[in-house]
């Protein structure tokens, strides 16, 4: 579990500082986003605007969905659930609603009501993913980057030339979304082979008890012990006629069919490495082919499957580079796993409240010019080496 707040806040802090909790409850992980006001800084009244500014931090946390009770206990002990809203049609009601997206918003609605005493206002999953991605790409300085051969390079995002782009969200499964603008998108493809596949097969094959344990295990492995390479077929040579090097994987897990080794001789770390490479390769290939199909120049990868894991990113990047013949690059996001939760958080602005804030996020910065019709002032500034929280400001409508 990662969280901006560790442990328990005192009652006064929780009720006065925390607002706008939003959840993305997936098949594998629960993602949380919530805003905390900076109690040491007063509200800045802007004389030239109807809005005032509150400084604070945007916090991120995650839990395994199978451990949802731990998540609810974290929310309850820190009184995060009090940062919801009351429906405009019944403002006098004591019923607090919090924003949530993902399949778990339906599956666990009754449990959340029972444990927290709040109701879920469900937001459409794809809309939230796109809203979260658009927000990050517009608002967070140095959010997008490429990663290949061990080199991480931040990508400058031209806000006037952002659309269209392909968003590849790798969760339990994979969705590929063509984004044409704010609120304009189409899910054009996907695959059932995603993070859930890696974790599920990995658990069956290695007995690892968590995704992170499996990911760490893969870091220690060598997939060439398991995978059949072109060089294994061609006596160590390249298949140069069709552009395949001797190190290209010809068949994932192909060496496991050999009669010269017992199954027990294959190490769990090598199996985990081969599995991670197989899934990452296929996602990268399918993503590029869909970008090619629609003529999209930019491909952004998100979702907690990636987890800023060097081998995963490098494999996806190599796949995109290989199939595009170097014409396309895979791009990743620092806050890759929280797109849906951020989108749900941003949806609070649909509910004006007199007693709290409307989450129109921004950061005081030398250049702070929102796009026409856009309620986000950017860029945000934060420690991007730590995904737990971002320093930001919100505008009080």
PDB file of C-alpha atoms in Angstrom, residues 20-237:
ATOM      1  CA  UNK A  20     -12.950  14.922  -2.309  1.00  0.00           C
ATOM      2  CA  UNK A  21     -12.044  11.271  -1.933  1.00  0.00           C
ATOM      3  CA  UNK A  22     -12.322   9.362  -5.219  1.00  0.00           C
ATOM      4  CA  UNK A  23     -11.875   5.641  -5.870  1.00  0.00           C
ATOM      5  CA  UNK A  24     -11.085   3.461  -8.862  1.00  0.00           C
ATOM      6  CA  UNK A  25     -11.953  -0.098  -7.876  1.00  0.00           C
ATOM      7  CA  UNK A  26     -10.551  -2.522 -10.434  1.00  0.00           C
ATOM      8  CA  UNK A  27     -10.425  -6.282 -10.588  1.00  0.00           C
ATOM      9  CA  UNK A  28      -6.907  -6.347  -9.158  1.00  0.00           C
ATOM     10  CA  UNK A  29      -6.273  -3.044  -7.369  1.00  0.00           C
ATOM     11  CA  UNK A  30      -8.132  -0.229  -5.646  1.00  0.00           C
ATOM     12  CA  UNK A  31      -6.734   3.234  -6.330  1.00  0.00           C
ATOM     13  CA  UNK A  32      -7.512   6.277  -4.144  1.00  0.00           C
ATOM     14  CA  UNK A  33      -7.070   9.995  -4.770  1.00  0.00           C
ATOM     15  CA  UNK A  34      -7.875  12.690  -2.212  1.00  0.00           C
ATOM     16  CA  UNK A  35      -6.977  16.313  -1.553  1.00  0.00           C
ATOM     17  CA  UNK A  36      -5.599  17.704   1.709  1.00  0.00           C
ATOM     18  CA  UNK A  37      -5.622  21.417   2.429  1.00  0.00           C
ATOM     19  CA  UNK A  38      -2.520  23.072   3.796  1.00  0.00           C
ATOM     20  CA  UNK A  39      -3.618  24.276   7.210  1.00  0.00           C
ATOM     21  CA  UNK A  40      -0.639  26.620   7.507  1.00  0.00           C
ATOM     22  CA  UNK A  41      -1.631  28.651   4.446  1.00  0.00           C
ATOM     23  CA  UNK A  42      -4.792  30.768   4.415  1.00  0.00           C
ATOM     24  CA  UNK A  43      -7.209  30.817   1.510  1.00  0.00           C
ATOM     25  CA  UNK A  44      -5.974  33.292  -1.092  1.00  0.00           C
ATOM     26  CA  UNK A  45      -8.784  35.583  -2.162  1.00  0.00           C
ATOM     27  CA  UNK A  46      -8.264  36.616  -5.775  1.00  0.00           C
ATOM     28  CA  UNK A  47      -9.644  40.135  -6.254  1.00  0.00           C
ATOM     29  CA  UNK A  48      -9.605  39.806 -10.021  1.00  0.00           C
ATOM     30  CA  UNK A  49     -11.588  36.588 -10.077  1.00  0.00           C
ATOM     31  CA  UNK A  50     -14.665  35.004  -8.557  1.00  0.00           C
ATOM     32  CA  UNK A  51     -12.409  32.125  -7.480  1.00  0.00           C
ATOM     33  CA  UNK A  52     -10.243  31.811  -4.398  1.00  0.00           C
ATOM     34  CA  UNK A  53      -7.243  29.501  -4.140  1.00  0.00           C
ATOM     35  CA  UNK A  54      -6.542  26.806  -1.548  1.00  0.00           C
ATOM     36  CA  UNK A  55      -3.055  25.299  -1.377  1.00  0.00           C
ATOM     37  CA  UNK A  56      -2.548  21.670  -0.496  1.00  0.00           C
ATOM     38  CA  UNK A  57      -1.549  18.284  -1.789  1.00  0.00           C
ATOM     39  CA  UNK A  58      -3.174  15.673  -3.977  1.00  0.00           C
ATOM     40  CA  UNK A  59      -2.555  12.247  -2.431  1.00  0.00           C
ATOM     41  CA  UNK A  60      -2.494   8.803  -4.000  1.00  0.00           C
ATOM     42  CA  UNK A  61      -2.883   5.370  -2.402  1.00  0.00           C
ATOM     43  CA  UNK A  62      -3.442   1.805  -3.583  1.00  0.00           C
ATOM     44  CA  UNK A  63      -4.630  -1.513  -2.138  1.00  0.00           C
ATOM     45  CA  UNK A  64      -5.178  -4.974  -3.532  1.00  0.00           C
ATOM     46  CA  UNK A  65      -8.876  -5.448  -4.307  1.00  0.00           C
ATOM     47  CA  UNK A  66      -8.796  -8.781  -2.486  1.00  0.00           C
ATOM     48  CA  UNK A  67      -7.921  -6.775   0.643  1.00  0.00           C
ATOM     49  CA  UNK A  68     -10.704  -4.233   0.313  1.00  0.00           C
ATOM     50  CA  UNK A  69     -11.386  -4.343   4.049  1.00  0.00           C
ATOM     51  CA  UNK A  70      -7.875  -2.980   4.668  1.00  0.00           C
ATOM     52  CA  UNK A  71      -8.653  -0.172   2.243  1.00  0.00           C
ATOM     53  CA  UNK A  72     -11.941   0.652   3.952  1.00  0.00           C
ATOM     54  CA  UNK A  73     -10.235   0.624   7.344  1.00  0.00           C
ATOM     55  CA  UNK A  74      -7.637   3.088   6.033  1.00  0.00           C
ATOM     56  CA  UNK A  75     -10.410   5.354   4.742  1.00  0.00           C
ATOM     57  CA  UNK A  76     -12.414   5.074   7.969  1.00  0.00           C
ATOM     58  CA  UNK A  77      -9.498   5.609  10.366  1.00  0.00           C
ATOM     59  CA  UNK A  78      -8.411   8.743   8.501  1.00  0.00           C
ATOM     60  CA  UNK A  79     -12.010   9.960   7.958  1.00  0.00           C
ATOM     61  CA  UNK A  80     -11.402  10.251   4.231  1.00  0.00           C
ATOM     62  CA  UNK A  81     -14.994   9.263   3.504  1.00  0.00           C
ATOM     63  CA  UNK A  82     -16.200  12.548   4.995  1.00  0.00           C
ATOM     64  CA  UNK A  83     -14.741  14.322   1.979  1.00  0.00           C
ATOM     65  CA  UNK A  84     -17.638  13.477  -0.289  1.00  0.00           C
ATOM     66  CA  UNK A  85     -20.672  15.577  -1.152  1.00  0.00           C
ATOM     67  CA  UNK A  86     -24.407  15.745  -0.602  1.00  0.00           C
ATOM     68  CA  UNK A  87     -26.659  15.559  -3.642  1.00  0.00           C
ATOM     69  CA  UNK A  88     -27.879  18.942  -4.875  1.00  0.00           C
ATOM     70  CA  UNK A  89     -31.477  17.693  -4.961  1.00  0.00           C
ATOM     71  CA  UNK A  90     -31.358  16.948  -1.227  1.00  0.00           C
ATOM     72  CA  UNK A  91     -28.648  19.140   0.351  1.00  0.00           C
ATOM     73  CA  UNK A  92     -30.112  18.712   3.837  1.00  0.00           C
ATOM     74  CA  UNK A  93     -29.637  14.958   3.703  1.00  0.00           C
ATOM     75  CA  UNK A  94     -27.026  13.313   5.919  1.00  0.00           C
ATOM     76  CA  UNK A  95     -26.218  10.868   3.136  1.00  0.00           C
ATOM     77  CA  UNK A  96     -22.679  11.529   1.886  1.00  0.00           C
ATOM     78  CA  UNK A  97     -21.725  10.398  -1.607  1.00  0.00           C
ATOM     79  CA  UNK A  98     -18.193   9.695  -2.807  1.00  0.00           C
ATOM     80  CA  UNK A  99     -17.072   9.318  -6.394  1.00  0.00           C
ATOM     81  CA  UNK A 100     -15.994   5.908  -7.647  1.00  0.00           C
ATOM     82  CA  UNK A 101     -15.340   4.217 -10.955  1.00  0.00           C
ATOM     83  CA  UNK A 102     -14.414   0.734 -12.147  1.00  0.00           C
ATOM     84  CA  UNK A 103     -16.341  -2.504 -11.853  1.00  0.00           C
ATOM     85  CA  UNK A 104     -15.848  -2.589  -8.108  1.00  0.00           C
ATOM     86  CA  UNK A 105     -17.954   0.550  -7.746  1.00  0.00           C
ATOM     87  CA  UNK A 106     -20.902  -1.729  -8.540  1.00  0.00           C
ATOM     88  CA  UNK A 107     -19.606  -4.891  -6.926  1.00  0.00           C
ATOM     89  CA  UNK A 108     -18.730  -3.337  -3.551  1.00  0.00           C
ATOM     90  CA  UNK A 109     -21.317  -0.554  -3.291  1.00  0.00           C
ATOM     91  CA  UNK A 110     -23.259  -2.321  -0.539  1.00  0.00           C
ATOM     92  CA  UNK A 111     -20.098  -3.196   1.407  1.00  0.00           C
ATOM     93  CA  UNK A 112     -18.895   0.409   1.262  1.00  0.00           C
ATOM     94  CA  UNK A 113     -22.293   1.627   2.443  1.00  0.00           C
ATOM     95  CA  UNK A 114     -22.213  -0.855   5.314  1.00  0.00           C
ATOM     96  CA  UNK A 115     -18.634  -0.141   6.436  1.00  0.00           C
ATOM     97  CA  UNK A 116     -18.366   3.610   5.798  1.00  0.00           C
ATOM     98  CA  UNK A 117     -21.964   4.787   5.904  1.00  0.00           C
ATOM     99  CA  UNK A 118     -21.602   6.564   2.561  1.00  0.00           C
ATOM    100  CA  UNK A 119     -23.059   5.912  -0.865  1.00  0.00           C
ATOM    101  CA  UNK A 120     -21.197   5.554  -4.130  1.00  0.00           C
ATOM    102  CA  UNK A 121     -21.846   7.882  -7.057  1.00  0.00           C
ATOM    103  CA  UNK A 122     -20.596   5.864 -10.005  1.00  0.00           C
ATOM    104  CA  UNK A 123     -18.667   7.488 -12.841  1.00  0.00           C
ATOM    105  CA  UNK A 124     -18.178   5.817 -16.221  1.00  0.00           C
ATOM    106  CA  UNK A 125     -14.829   4.021 -16.346  1.00  0.00           C
ATOM    107  CA  UNK A 126     -13.585   5.009 -19.798  1.00  0.00           C
ATOM    108  CA  UNK A 127     -14.599   8.641 -19.286  1.00  0.00           C
ATOM    109  CA  UNK A 128     -12.579   8.710 -16.069  1.00  0.00           C
ATOM    110  CA  UNK A 129      -9.508   7.129 -17.680  1.00  0.00           C
ATOM    111  CA  UNK A 130      -9.506   9.718 -20.455  1.00  0.00           C
ATOM    112  CA  UNK A 131     -10.200  12.642 -18.096  1.00  0.00           C
ATOM    113  CA  UNK A 132      -7.372  11.507 -15.828  1.00  0.00           C
ATOM    114  CA  UNK A 133      -4.918  11.134 -18.703  1.00  0.00           C
ATOM    115  CA  UNK A 134      -5.860  14.505 -20.211  1.00  0.00           C
ATOM    116  CA  UNK A 135      -5.451  16.162 -16.829  1.00  0.00           C
ATOM    117  CA  UNK A 136      -1.980  14.711 -16.258  1.00  0.00           C
ATOM    118  CA  UNK A 137      -0.760  15.535 -19.747  1.00  0.00           C
ATOM    119  CA  UNK A 138      -1.966  19.137 -19.449  1.00  0.00           C
ATOM    120  CA  UNK A 139      -1.324  19.862 -15.792  1.00  0.00           C
ATOM    121  CA  UNK A 140       1.738  18.014 -14.533  1.00  0.00           C
ATOM    122  CA  UNK A 141       5.159  19.203 -15.559  1.00  0.00           C
ATOM    123  CA  UNK A 142       7.322  16.333 -16.894  1.00  0.00           C
ATOM    124  CA  UNK A 143       4.547  13.759 -16.596  1.00  0.00           C
ATOM    125  CA  UNK A 144       5.230  11.865 -19.852  1.00  0.00           C
ATOM    126  CA  UNK A 145       8.505  10.196 -20.723  1.00  0.00           C
ATOM    127  CA  UNK A 146      10.118   7.542 -22.910  1.00  0.00           C
ATOM    128  CA  UNK A 147      12.192   4.678 -21.572  1.00  0.00           C
ATOM    129  CA  UNK A 148      14.517   2.534 -23.646  1.00  0.00           C
ATOM    130  CA  UNK A 149      17.898   0.908 -23.068  1.00  0.00           C
ATOM    131  CA  UNK A 150      17.901   2.157 -19.488  1.00  0.00           C
ATOM    132  CA  UNK A 151      17.392   5.802 -20.452  1.00  0.00           C
ATOM    133  CA  UNK A 152      14.443   7.848 -19.215  1.00  0.00           C
ATOM    134  CA  UNK A 153      13.759  11.009 -21.205  1.00  0.00           C
ATOM    135  CA  UNK A 154      10.915  13.396 -20.428  1.00  0.00           C
ATOM    136  CA  UNK A 155       8.704  14.416 -23.327  1.00  0.00           C
ATOM    137  CA  UNK A 156       7.521  17.967 -23.890  1.00  0.00           C
ATOM    138  CA  UNK A 157       3.761  17.979 -24.433  1.00  0.00           C
ATOM    139  CA  UNK A 158       2.472  20.583 -26.849  1.00  0.00           C
ATOM    140  CA  UNK A 159      -1.034  21.307 -25.596  1.00  0.00           C
ATOM    141  CA  UNK A 160      -2.016  22.571 -29.017  1.00  0.00           C
ATOM    142  CA  UNK A 161      -0.958  19.313 -30.633  1.00  0.00           C
ATOM    143  CA  UNK A 162      -1.912  16.731 -28.021  1.00  0.00           C
ATOM    144  CA  UNK A 163      -4.833  15.149 -29.868  1.00  0.00           C
ATOM    145  CA  UNK A 164      -5.436  12.634 -31.209  1.00  0.00           C
ATOM    146  CA  UNK A 165      -3.478  10.050 -29.234  1.00  0.00           C
ATOM    147  CA  UNK A 166      -3.772   6.395 -28.244  1.00  0.00           C
ATOM    148  CA  UNK A 167      -4.203   5.645 -24.550  1.00  0.00           C
ATOM    149  CA  UNK A 168      -3.275   2.072 -23.615  1.00  0.00           C
ATOM    150  CA  UNK A 169      -4.522   1.329 -20.114  1.00  0.00           C
ATOM    151  CA  UNK A 170      -3.044  -1.904 -18.758  1.00  0.00           C
ATOM    152  CA  UNK A 171      -5.001  -3.093 -15.764  1.00  0.00           C
ATOM    153  CA  UNK A 172      -6.287  -6.606 -15.188  1.00  0.00           C
ATOM    154  CA  UNK A 173      -7.043  -6.533 -18.915  1.00  0.00           C
ATOM    155  CA  UNK A 174      -6.067  -3.948 -21.515  1.00  0.00           C
ATOM    156  CA  UNK A 175      -8.150  -1.195 -23.108  1.00  0.00           C
ATOM    157  CA  UNK A 176      -6.931   0.832 -26.075  1.00  0.00           C
ATOM    158  CA  UNK A 177      -8.663   4.177 -26.406  1.00  0.00           C
ATOM    159  CA  UNK A 178      -8.405   6.716 -29.222  1.00  0.00           C
ATOM    160  CA  UNK A 179      -8.613  10.146 -27.595  1.00  0.00           C
ATOM    161  CA  UNK A 180      -9.654  13.078 -29.782  1.00  0.00           C
ATOM    162  CA  UNK A 181     -10.193  15.724 -27.088  1.00  0.00           C
ATOM    163  CA  UNK A 182     -11.787  16.402 -23.723  1.00  0.00           C
ATOM    164  CA  UNK A 183     -14.715  14.002 -23.491  1.00  0.00           C
ATOM    165  CA  UNK A 184     -14.110  12.790 -27.052  1.00  0.00           C
ATOM    166  CA  UNK A 185     -12.866   9.240 -27.247  1.00  0.00           C
ATOM    167  CA  UNK A 186     -13.523   5.745 -28.587  1.00  0.00           C
ATOM    168  CA  UNK A 187     -12.382   2.381 -27.275  1.00  0.00           C
ATOM    169  CA  UNK A 188     -10.957   0.890 -30.458  1.00  0.00           C
ATOM    170  CA  UNK A 189      -9.413  -2.316 -29.169  1.00  0.00           C
ATOM    171  CA  UNK A 190      -8.154  -4.268 -26.194  1.00  0.00           C
ATOM    172  CA  UNK A 191      -6.929  -7.629 -25.031  1.00  0.00           C
ATOM    173  CA  UNK A 192      -7.665  -9.940 -22.131  1.00  0.00           C
ATOM    174  CA  UNK A 193      -3.923 -10.566 -21.744  1.00  0.00           C
ATOM    175  CA  UNK A 194      -2.876  -7.938 -19.222  1.00  0.00           C
ATOM    176  CA  UNK A 195      -1.807  -7.420 -15.623  1.00  0.00           C
ATOM    177  CA  UNK A 196      -4.283  -9.965 -14.314  1.00  0.00           C
ATOM    178  CA  UNK A 197      -2.811 -12.536 -16.702  1.00  0.00           C
ATOM    179  CA  UNK A 198       0.713 -11.847 -15.464  1.00  0.00           C
ATOM    180  CA  UNK A 199      -0.322 -12.096 -11.838  1.00  0.00           C
ATOM    181  CA  UNK A 200      -2.624 -15.100 -12.308  1.00  0.00           C
ATOM    182  CA  UNK A 201      -0.253 -17.231 -14.387  1.00  0.00           C
ATOM    183  CA  UNK A 202       2.677 -16.081 -12.270  1.00  0.00           C
ATOM    184  CA  UNK A 203       0.945 -17.198  -9.110  1.00  0.00           C
ATOM    185  CA  UNK A 204       0.176 -20.587 -10.630  1.00  0.00           C
ATOM    186  CA  UNK A 205       3.709 -21.075 -11.929  1.00  0.00           C
ATOM    187  CA  UNK A 206       5.854 -19.537  -9.176  1.00  0.00           C
ATOM    188  CA  UNK A 207       3.684 -19.559  -6.016  1.00  0.00           C
ATOM    189  CA  UNK A 208       4.295 -15.821  -5.517  1.00  0.00           C
ATOM    190  CA  UNK A 209       1.748 -14.293  -3.159  1.00  0.00           C
ATOM    191  CA  UNK A 210       1.612 -10.743  -4.530  1.00  0.00           C
ATOM    192  CA  UNK A 211       2.068  -8.811  -7.751  1.00  0.00           C
ATOM    193  CA  UNK A 212       5.032  -6.914  -6.356  1.00  0.00           C
ATOM    194  CA  UNK A 213       6.711 -10.132  -5.240  1.00  0.00           C
ATOM    195  CA  UNK A 214       6.265 -11.570  -8.733  1.00  0.00           C
ATOM    196  CA  UNK A 215       7.619  -8.389 -10.326  1.00  0.00           C
ATOM    197  CA  UNK A 216      10.666  -8.435  -8.063  1.00  0.00           C
ATOM    198  CA  UNK A 217      11.222 -12.107  -8.841  1.00  0.00           C
ATOM    199  CA  UNK A 218      11.190 -11.371 -12.582  1.00  0.00           C
ATOM    200  CA  UNK A 219      13.948  -8.814 -12.037  1.00  0.00           C
ATOM    201  CA  UNK A 220      16.258 -11.657 -10.948  1.00  0.00           C
ATOM    202  CA  UNK A 221      15.468 -13.958 -13.877  1.00  0.00           C
ATOM    203  CA  UNK A 222      16.762 -14.688 -17.365  1.00  0.00           C
ATOM    204  CA  UNK A 223      14.035 -15.241 -19.960  1.00  0.00           C
ATOM    205  CA  UNK A 224      16.507 -16.744 -22.444  1.00  0.00           C
ATOM    206  CA  UNK A 225      16.563 -19.915 -20.369  1.00  0.00           C
ATOM    207  CA  UNK A 226      12.836 -20.322 -21.079  1.00  0.00           C
ATOM    208  CA  UNK A 227      12.219 -18.554 -24.401  1.00  0.00           C
ATOM    209  CA  UNK A 228      13.231 -20.005 -27.757  1.00  0.00           C
ATOM    210  CA  UNK A 229      15.246 -17.421 -29.687  1.00  0.00           C
ATOM    211  CA  UNK A 230      15.870 -17.078 -33.412  1.00  0.00           C
ATOM    212  CA  UNK A 231      19.480 -17.985 -32.731  1.00  0.00           C
ATOM    213  CA  UNK A 232      18.408 -21.240 -31.089  1.00  0.00           C
ATOM    214  CA  UNK A 233      16.770 -22.242 -34.359  1.00  0.00           C
ATOM    215  CA  UNK A 234      19.460 -20.897 -36.714  1.00  0.00           C
ATOM    216  CA  UNK A 235      22.544 -22.124 -34.871  1.00  0.00           C
ATOM    217  CA  UNK A 236      23.299 -18.827 -33.196  1.00  0.00           C
ATOM    218  CA  UNK A 237      22.903 -16.790 -36.387  1.00  0.00           C
TER     219      UNK A 237
END
